[in-house]
XYZ file of C-alpha atoms in Angstrom:
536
model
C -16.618 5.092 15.088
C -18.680 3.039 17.185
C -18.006 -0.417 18.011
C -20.300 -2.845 15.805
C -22.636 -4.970 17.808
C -21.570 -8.871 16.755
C -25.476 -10.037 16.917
C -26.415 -7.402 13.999
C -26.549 -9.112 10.877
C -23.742 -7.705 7.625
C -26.975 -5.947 6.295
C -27.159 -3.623 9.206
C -23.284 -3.292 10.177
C -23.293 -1.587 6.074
C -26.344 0.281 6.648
C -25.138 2.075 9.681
C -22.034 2.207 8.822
C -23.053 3.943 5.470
C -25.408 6.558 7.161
C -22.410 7.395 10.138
C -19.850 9.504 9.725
C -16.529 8.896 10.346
C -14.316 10.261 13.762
C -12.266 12.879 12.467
C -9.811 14.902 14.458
C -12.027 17.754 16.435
C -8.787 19.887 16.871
C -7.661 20.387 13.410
C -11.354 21.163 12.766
C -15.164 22.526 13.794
C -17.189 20.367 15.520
C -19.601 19.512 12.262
C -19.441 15.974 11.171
C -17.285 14.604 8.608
C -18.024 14.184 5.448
C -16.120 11.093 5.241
C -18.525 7.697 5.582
C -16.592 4.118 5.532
C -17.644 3.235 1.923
C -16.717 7.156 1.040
C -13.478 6.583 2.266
C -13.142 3.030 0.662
C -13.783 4.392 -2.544
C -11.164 7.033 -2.508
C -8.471 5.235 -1.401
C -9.477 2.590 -4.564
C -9.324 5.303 -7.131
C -6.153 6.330 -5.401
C -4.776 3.150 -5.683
C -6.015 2.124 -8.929
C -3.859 5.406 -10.478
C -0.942 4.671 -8.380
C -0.539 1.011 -10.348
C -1.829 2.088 -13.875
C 1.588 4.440 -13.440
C 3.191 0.448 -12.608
C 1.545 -1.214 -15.732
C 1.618 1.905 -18.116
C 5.576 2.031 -17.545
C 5.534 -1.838 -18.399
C 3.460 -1.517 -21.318
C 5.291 -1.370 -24.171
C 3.650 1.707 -25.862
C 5.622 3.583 -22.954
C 8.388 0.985 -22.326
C 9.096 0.257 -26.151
C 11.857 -1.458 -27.629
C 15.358 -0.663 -29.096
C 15.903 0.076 -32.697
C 17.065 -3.036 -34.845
C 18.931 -4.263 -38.269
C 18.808 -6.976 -40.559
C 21.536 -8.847 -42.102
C 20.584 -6.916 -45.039
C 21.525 -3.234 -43.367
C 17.642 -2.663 -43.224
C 17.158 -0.651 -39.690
C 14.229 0.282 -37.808
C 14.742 3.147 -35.106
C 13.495 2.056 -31.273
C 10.389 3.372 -29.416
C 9.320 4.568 -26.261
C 11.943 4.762 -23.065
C 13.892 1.803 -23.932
C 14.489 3.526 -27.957
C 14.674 7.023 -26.709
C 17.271 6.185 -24.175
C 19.024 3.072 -25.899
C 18.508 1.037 -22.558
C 19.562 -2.154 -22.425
C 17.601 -5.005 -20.970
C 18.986 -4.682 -17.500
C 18.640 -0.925 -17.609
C 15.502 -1.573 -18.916
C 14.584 -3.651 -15.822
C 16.084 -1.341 -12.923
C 13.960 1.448 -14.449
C 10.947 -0.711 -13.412
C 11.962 -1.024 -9.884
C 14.102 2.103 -9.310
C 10.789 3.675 -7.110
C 11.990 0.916 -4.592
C 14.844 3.745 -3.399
C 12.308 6.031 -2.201
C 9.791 3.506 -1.177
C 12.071 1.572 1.021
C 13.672 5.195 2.362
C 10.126 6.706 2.903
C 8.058 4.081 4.311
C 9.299 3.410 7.740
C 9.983 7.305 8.248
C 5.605 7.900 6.906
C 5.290 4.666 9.597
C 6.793 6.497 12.352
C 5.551 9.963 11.798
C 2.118 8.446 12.089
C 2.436 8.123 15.491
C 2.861 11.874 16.040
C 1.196 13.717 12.986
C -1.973 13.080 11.866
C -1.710 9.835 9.065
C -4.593 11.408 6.869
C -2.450 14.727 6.228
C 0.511 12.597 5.568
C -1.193 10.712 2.665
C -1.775 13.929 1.320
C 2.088 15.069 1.636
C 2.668 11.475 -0.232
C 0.240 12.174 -2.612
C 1.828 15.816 -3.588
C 5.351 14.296 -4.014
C 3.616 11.521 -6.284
C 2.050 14.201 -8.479
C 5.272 16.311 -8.729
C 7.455 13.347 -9.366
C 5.428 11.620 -11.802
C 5.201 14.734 -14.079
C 9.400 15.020 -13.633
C 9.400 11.359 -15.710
C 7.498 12.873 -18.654
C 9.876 15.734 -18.798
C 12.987 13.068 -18.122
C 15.923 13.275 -20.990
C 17.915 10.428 -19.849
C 18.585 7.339 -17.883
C 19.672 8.645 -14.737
C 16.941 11.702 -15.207
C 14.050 9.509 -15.838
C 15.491 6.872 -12.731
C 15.397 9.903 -10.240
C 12.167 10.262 -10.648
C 10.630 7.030 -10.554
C 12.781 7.139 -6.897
C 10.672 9.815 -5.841
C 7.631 7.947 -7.219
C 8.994 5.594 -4.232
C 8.361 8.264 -1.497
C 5.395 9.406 -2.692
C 3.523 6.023 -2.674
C 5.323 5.291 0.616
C 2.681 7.374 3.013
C -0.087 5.680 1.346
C 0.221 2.621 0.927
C 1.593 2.485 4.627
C -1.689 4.370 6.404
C -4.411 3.351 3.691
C -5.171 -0.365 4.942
C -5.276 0.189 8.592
C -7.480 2.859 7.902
C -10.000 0.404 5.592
C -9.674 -2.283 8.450
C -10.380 0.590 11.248
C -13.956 1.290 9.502
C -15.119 -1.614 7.736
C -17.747 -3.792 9.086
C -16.588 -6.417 11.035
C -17.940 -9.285 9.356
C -16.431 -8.076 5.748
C -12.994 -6.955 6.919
C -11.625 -8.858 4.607
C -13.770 -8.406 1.445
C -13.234 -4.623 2.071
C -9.452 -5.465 2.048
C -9.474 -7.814 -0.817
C -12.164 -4.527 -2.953
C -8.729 -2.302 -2.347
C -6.285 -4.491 -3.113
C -8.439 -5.420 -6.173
C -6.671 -2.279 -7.915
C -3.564 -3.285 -7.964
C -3.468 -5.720 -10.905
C -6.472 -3.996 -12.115
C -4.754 -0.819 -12.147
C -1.471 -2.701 -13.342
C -3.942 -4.343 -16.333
C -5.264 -0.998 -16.896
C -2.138 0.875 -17.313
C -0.798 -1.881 -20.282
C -3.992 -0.870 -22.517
C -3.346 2.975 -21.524
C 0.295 2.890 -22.094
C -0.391 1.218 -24.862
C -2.930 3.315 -26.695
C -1.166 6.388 -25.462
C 2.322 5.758 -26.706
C 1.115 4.474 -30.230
C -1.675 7.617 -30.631
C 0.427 10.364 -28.848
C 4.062 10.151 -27.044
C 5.210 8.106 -24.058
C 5.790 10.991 -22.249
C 1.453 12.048 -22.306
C 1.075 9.265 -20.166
C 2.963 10.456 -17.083
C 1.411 13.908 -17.556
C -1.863 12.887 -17.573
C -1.673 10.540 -14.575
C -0.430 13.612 -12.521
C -3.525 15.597 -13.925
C -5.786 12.608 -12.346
C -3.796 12.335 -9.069
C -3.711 16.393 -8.200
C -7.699 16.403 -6.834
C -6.869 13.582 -4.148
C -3.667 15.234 -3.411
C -5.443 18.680 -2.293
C -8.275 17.009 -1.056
C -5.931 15.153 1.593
C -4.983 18.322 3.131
C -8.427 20.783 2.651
C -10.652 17.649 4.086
C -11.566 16.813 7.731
C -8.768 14.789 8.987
C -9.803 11.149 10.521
C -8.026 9.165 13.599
C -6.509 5.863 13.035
C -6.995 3.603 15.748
C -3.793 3.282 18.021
C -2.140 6.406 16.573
C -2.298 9.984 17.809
C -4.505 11.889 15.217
C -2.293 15.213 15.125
C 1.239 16.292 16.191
C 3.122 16.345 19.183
C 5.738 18.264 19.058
C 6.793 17.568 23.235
C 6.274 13.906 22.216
C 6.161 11.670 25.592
C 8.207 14.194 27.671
C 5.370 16.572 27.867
C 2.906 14.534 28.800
C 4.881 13.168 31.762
C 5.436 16.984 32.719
C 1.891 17.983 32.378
C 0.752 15.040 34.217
C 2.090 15.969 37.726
C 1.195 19.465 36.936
C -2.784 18.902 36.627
C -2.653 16.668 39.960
C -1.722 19.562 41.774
C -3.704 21.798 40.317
C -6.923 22.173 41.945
C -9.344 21.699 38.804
C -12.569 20.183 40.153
C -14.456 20.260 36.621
C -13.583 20.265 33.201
C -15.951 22.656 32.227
C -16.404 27.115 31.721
C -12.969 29.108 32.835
C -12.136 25.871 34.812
C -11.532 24.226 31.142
C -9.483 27.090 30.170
C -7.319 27.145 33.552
C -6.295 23.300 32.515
C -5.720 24.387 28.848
C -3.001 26.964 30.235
C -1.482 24.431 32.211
C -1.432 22.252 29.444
C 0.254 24.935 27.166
C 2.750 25.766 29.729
C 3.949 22.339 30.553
C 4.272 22.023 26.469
C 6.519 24.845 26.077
C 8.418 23.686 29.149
C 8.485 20.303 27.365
C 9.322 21.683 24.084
C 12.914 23.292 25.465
C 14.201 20.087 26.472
C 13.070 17.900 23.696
C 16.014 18.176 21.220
C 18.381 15.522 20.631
C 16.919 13.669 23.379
C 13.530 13.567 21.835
C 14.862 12.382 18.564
C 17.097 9.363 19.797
C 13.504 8.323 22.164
C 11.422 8.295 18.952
C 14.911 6.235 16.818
C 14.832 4.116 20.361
C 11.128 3.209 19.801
C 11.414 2.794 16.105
C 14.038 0.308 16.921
C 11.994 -1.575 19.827
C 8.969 -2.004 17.302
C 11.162 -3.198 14.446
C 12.260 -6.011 16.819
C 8.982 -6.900 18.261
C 8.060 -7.598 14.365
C 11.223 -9.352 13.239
C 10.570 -11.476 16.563
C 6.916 -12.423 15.883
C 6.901 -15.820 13.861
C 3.506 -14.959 11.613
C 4.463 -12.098 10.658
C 7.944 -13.483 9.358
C 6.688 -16.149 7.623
C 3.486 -14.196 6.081
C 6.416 -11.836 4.897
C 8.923 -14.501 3.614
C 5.967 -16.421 1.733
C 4.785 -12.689 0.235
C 8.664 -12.159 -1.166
C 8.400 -15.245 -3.116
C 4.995 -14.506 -4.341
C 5.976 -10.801 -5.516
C 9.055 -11.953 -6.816
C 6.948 -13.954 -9.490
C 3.936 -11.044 -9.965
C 6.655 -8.057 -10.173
C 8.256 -10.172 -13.556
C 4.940 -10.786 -14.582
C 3.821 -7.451 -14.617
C 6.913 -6.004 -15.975
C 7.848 -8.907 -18.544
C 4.475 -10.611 -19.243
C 3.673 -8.282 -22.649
C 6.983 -8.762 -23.600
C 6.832 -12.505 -23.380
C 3.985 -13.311 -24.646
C 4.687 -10.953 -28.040
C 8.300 -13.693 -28.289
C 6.814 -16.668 -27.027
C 3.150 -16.279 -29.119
C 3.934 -13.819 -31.349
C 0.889 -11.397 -30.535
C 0.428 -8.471 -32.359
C -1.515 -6.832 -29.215
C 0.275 -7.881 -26.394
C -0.533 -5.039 -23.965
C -4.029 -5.328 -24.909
C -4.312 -9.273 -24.379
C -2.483 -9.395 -20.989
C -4.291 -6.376 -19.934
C -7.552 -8.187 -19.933
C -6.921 -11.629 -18.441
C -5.354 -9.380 -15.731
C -8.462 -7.352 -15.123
C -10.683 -9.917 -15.144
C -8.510 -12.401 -13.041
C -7.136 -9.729 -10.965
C -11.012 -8.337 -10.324
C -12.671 -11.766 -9.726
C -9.454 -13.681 -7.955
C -9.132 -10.519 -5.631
C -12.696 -10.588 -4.713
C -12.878 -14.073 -4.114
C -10.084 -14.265 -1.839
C -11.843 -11.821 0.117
C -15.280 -13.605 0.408
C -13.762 -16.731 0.655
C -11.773 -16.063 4.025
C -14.688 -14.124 5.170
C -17.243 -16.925 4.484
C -14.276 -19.515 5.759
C -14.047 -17.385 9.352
C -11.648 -14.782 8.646
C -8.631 -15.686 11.260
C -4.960 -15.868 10.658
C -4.673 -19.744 10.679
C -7.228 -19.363 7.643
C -6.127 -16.755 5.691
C -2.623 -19.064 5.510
C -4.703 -22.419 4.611
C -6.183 -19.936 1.452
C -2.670 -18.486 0.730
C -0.902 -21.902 0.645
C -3.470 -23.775 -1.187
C -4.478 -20.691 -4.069
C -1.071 -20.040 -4.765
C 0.256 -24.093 -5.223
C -2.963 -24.648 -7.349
C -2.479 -21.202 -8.968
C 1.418 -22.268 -10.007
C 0.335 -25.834 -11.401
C -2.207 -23.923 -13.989
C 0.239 -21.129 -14.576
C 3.448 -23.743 -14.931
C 0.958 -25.734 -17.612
C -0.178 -22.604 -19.517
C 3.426 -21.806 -20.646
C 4.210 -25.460 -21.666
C 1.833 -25.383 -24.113
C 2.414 -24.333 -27.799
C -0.795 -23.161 -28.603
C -1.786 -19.883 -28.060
C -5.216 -20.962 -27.385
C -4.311 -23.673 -24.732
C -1.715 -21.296 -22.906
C -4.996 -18.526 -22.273
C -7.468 -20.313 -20.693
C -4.926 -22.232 -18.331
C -2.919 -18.879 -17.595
C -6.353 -17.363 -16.910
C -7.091 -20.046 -14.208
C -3.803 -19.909 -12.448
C -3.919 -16.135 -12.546
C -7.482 -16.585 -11.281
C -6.116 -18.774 -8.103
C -2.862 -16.560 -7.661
C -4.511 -13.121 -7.371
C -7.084 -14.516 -4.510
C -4.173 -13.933 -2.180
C -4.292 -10.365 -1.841
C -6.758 -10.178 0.852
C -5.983 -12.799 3.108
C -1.872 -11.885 2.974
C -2.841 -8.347 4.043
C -5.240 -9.209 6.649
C -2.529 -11.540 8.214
C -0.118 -8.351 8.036
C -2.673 -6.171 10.156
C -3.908 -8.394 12.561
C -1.269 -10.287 13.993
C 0.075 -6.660 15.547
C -0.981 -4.663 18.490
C -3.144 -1.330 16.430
C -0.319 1.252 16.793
C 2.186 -1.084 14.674
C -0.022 -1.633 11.970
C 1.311 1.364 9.739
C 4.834 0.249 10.283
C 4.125 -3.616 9.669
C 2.452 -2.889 6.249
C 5.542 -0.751 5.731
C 7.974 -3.135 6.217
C 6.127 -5.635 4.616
C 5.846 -3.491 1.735
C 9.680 -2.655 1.644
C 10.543 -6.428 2.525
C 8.432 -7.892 -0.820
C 9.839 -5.076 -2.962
C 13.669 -5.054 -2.405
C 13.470 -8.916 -1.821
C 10.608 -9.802 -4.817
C 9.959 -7.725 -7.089
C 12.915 -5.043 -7.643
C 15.329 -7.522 -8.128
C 12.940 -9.861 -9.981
C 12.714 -7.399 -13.076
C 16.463 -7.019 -13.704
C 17.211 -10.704 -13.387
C 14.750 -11.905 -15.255
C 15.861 -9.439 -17.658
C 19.524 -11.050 -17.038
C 18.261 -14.895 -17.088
C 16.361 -13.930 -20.840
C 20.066 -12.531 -22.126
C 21.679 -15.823 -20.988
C 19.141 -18.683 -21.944
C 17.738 -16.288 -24.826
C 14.359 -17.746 -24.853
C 11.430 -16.621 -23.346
C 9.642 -19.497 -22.497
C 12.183 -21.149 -20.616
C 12.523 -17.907 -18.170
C 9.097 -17.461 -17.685
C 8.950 -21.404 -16.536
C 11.791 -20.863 -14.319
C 10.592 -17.722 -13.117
C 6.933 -19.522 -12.434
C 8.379 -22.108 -10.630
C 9.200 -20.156 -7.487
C 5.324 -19.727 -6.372
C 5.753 -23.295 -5.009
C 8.554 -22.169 -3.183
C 5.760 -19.307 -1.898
C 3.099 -21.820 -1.113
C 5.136 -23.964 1.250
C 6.658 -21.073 3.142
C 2.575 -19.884 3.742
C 1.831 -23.928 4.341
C 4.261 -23.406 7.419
C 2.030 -20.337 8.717
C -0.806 -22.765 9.058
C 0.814 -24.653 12.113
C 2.160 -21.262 13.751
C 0.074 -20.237 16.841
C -1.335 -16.815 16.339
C -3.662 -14.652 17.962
C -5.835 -11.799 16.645
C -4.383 -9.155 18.430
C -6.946 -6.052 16.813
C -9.130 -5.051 19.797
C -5.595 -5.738 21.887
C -5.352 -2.701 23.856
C -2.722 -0.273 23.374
C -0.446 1.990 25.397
C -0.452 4.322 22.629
C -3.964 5.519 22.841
C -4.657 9.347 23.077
C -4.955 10.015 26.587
C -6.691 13.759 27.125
C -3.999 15.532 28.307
C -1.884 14.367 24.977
C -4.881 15.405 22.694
C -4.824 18.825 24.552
C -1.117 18.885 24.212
C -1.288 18.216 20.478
C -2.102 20.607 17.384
C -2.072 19.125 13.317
C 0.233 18.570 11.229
C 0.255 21.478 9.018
C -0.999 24.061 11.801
C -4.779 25.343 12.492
C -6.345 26.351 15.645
C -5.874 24.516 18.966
C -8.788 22.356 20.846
C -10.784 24.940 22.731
C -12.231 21.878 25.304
C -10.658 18.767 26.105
C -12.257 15.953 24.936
C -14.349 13.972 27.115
C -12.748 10.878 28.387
C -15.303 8.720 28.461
C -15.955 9.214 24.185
C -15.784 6.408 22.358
């Protein structure tokens, strides 16, 4: 994709953007243009996403979650419903359940990260995609605890390839003056699709079984599974497009060989004569690959994980987004159970579900348009992110101290308002205080880091804090009480010095000889031209 002129007004960058195809990966395919435009390929990856977290809210909800089976004083008992009946799960249980995916996720991710770098990113959203599918219709034929927790793991490894490659691909080919709108339109989904998936677990478990709800959500996710391997693969920026299977050692072998070569154009049988040489040098590479090639691509693994553990923003963006998602993952899980104890409603799933949507829909947004309008730059986005998320906690720490059902919706609706405008500006920090070729693995990590530090933990002990202090609005107080903690960490971002570091260059551009040295992930024929250098 070309590189948007900065005079052009937003108008424009959309309207050409729209119209233009996106760069897809010429050897996996024919030389017709994709079909793929940048608002094409935003609004997959939202539908995507939006079924990924109804799965999230519909497990929550309790039409799918339920409740364990209770008696009176009086011997008058009342059998359980949904997982928690079916299975007898105690409140802990109850709570792992929710964050058991976090296995796969945090096995997955960085392995989806690195593979990136030498397979082509689009096909591995579709291998994600697949194991989603497959895994999700395992929990509606679950029988157990343990069978049920195995595959919400694989859940984990499914979602791992896409929510790694997805965002780097949005910020690749959205126009440059709405970056972070387009960000803040896909991350939009997630409490909407977490909102969502209370009212459908909700009407689903009451009208038909617990178990329909998986099933279905499979039947929904199976189109964009096949359609990530039968479509036009596209190139990430920073990341080789298909797969090397010489890695770096052929390309140093093929270099030397086409300098001696006498190849004075690239064109007709001379094109062909370099092709050969390129093949040749592959299959000499491939031979001594082996171990070797496997502890070179561990040894850069390791030398990018330190680079990002090193880099100050990205630590604190992190550290401030583990205290945040500590507080949302209770919410989401919890929040329809609470409010039923605290205010007694009859339609819990269906009340929650709402202020979510709306709040999650309009605070998303916002957060985008705001930075955007504000001069989207990392020192920004963390002046939004600390400020939202204290004002968001004062509203949200209010709403629960009221009595009143009435006084505890409109405040919670404000602070949930304020909270959910950080989804943009947190992500846009994540992706643009890296070089382009670490972007996959620092959403990754970032995604591991705020679910094994925030939110898989927060569900059981929350679940453990209720069975202590046995009152409901006491935890969810407590458990409120940590976005402050959140906001200061992100106040400290604001006096970091960072740089914008996405048109940095990058040593791990495709260099010709690599693309000609390269074929996809999941075969098809090779390149019959190298590319011209000089194309953009």
């Amino acid at each position: 994709m070309d590189t948007l002129h900065p005079n052009r007004s937003n108008l424009e960058d959309e309207e050409e953007m729209e119209a233009k195809p996106l760069k897809h990966d010429d050897s996996a395919s024919t030389s017709s243009p994709s079909w793929f435009t940048p608002k094409r390929l935003l609004s997959i990856f939202c539908v995507i996403n939006m079924i990924n977290y109804v799965d999230r809210g519909a497990i929550a909800s309790n039409g799918v979650n339920g409740s364990l089976g209770t008696c009176t004083d009086s011997g008058t008992c009342t059998s359980g419903s949904g997982i928690q009946g079916d299975f007898n799960l105690s409140n802990f249980e109850d709570g792992v359940l929710s964050s058991a995916f976090m296995v796969g996720l945090l096995v997955a991710s960085p392995i989806f990260a690195s593979l990136s770098k030498s397979h082509n990113p689009f096909r591995l959203i579709g291998v994600g995609l697949s194991v989603w599918t497959l895994a999700v219709i395992g929990c509606g034929c679950s029988f157990d605890f343990w069978s049920i927790s195995i595959c919400r793991m694989l859940v984990g490894v499914g979602e791992a390839s896409f929510i790694s490659l997805a965002a780097p691909f949005i910020d690749d080919h959205a126009p440059a003056a709405q970056k972070t709108a387009w960000l803040a339109t896909f991350y939009m989904c997630i409490p909407t699709g977490v909102a969502l998936g209370y009212v459908y677990g909700g009407l689903v478990g009451d009208y038909l079984n617990w178990r329909f709800a998986f099933w279905v959500e499979a039947i929904f996710m199976l189109p964009f599974a096949v359609f990530g391997f039968v479509m036009k693969p596209l190139q990430l920026k920073g990341f080789s497009p298909i797969e090397s299977k010489t890695s770096s050692t052929s390309v140093e072998i093929a270099s030397p060989v086409i300098e001696d070569s006498e190849v004075s154009d690239i064109n007709g049988r001379d094109a062909v004569r370099v092709e050969g040489i390129v093949a040749q040098a592959s299959d000499k590479g491939s031979e001594s690959e082996g171990a070797f090639g496997i502890m070179n691509r561990f040894s850069r693994f390791s030398e990018d994980m330190k680079v990002l553990l090193l880099d100050k923003v990205y630590v604190v963006n992190v550290l401030g987004y583990i205290a945040y998602n500590f507080v949302i993952g209770a919410y989401s899980y919890w929040g329809p159970k609470a409010g039923y104890n605290i205010y007694h409603m009859s339609d819990a799933d269906l009340l929650f579900g709402v202020i979510t949507i709306v709040c999650g829909i309009f605070g998303t947004l916002s957060g985008g348009f705001i930075l955007d309008y504000m001069g989207a730059s990392i020192s920004n986005a963390f002046k939004l992110l600390s400020g939202a998320t204290f004002l968001g906690a004062i509203f949200c720490v209010s709403a629960f101290c009221f009595r009143s059902l009435y006084g505890f919706i409109p405040l919670f609706s404000v602070g949930e308002l304020l909270v959910f405008a950080t989804q943009a500006p947190v992500n846009y920090v994540c992706l643009h205080c890296v070089k382009p070729s670490m972007r996959a693995l620092a959403m990754a990590i970032s995604t591991v880091s705020i679910h094994i530090f925030g939110d898989v933990p927060s569900s059981p002990l929350v679940g453990v804090l209720q069975d202590y202090v046995n009152n409901w609005r006491e935890t969810a107080l407590i458990l409120t009480s940590i976005l402050f903690i959140a906001a200061g960490i992100w106040l400290i971002g604001i006096f970091l010095k960072s740089v914008d570091r996405f048109n940095e260059g990058d040593e791990n551009e495709v260099s010709t000889v690599e693309k000609a040295n390269m074929k996809p992930l999941l075969g098809g024929n090779r390149t019959e031209m190298i590319d011209d250098p000089g194309e953009a």
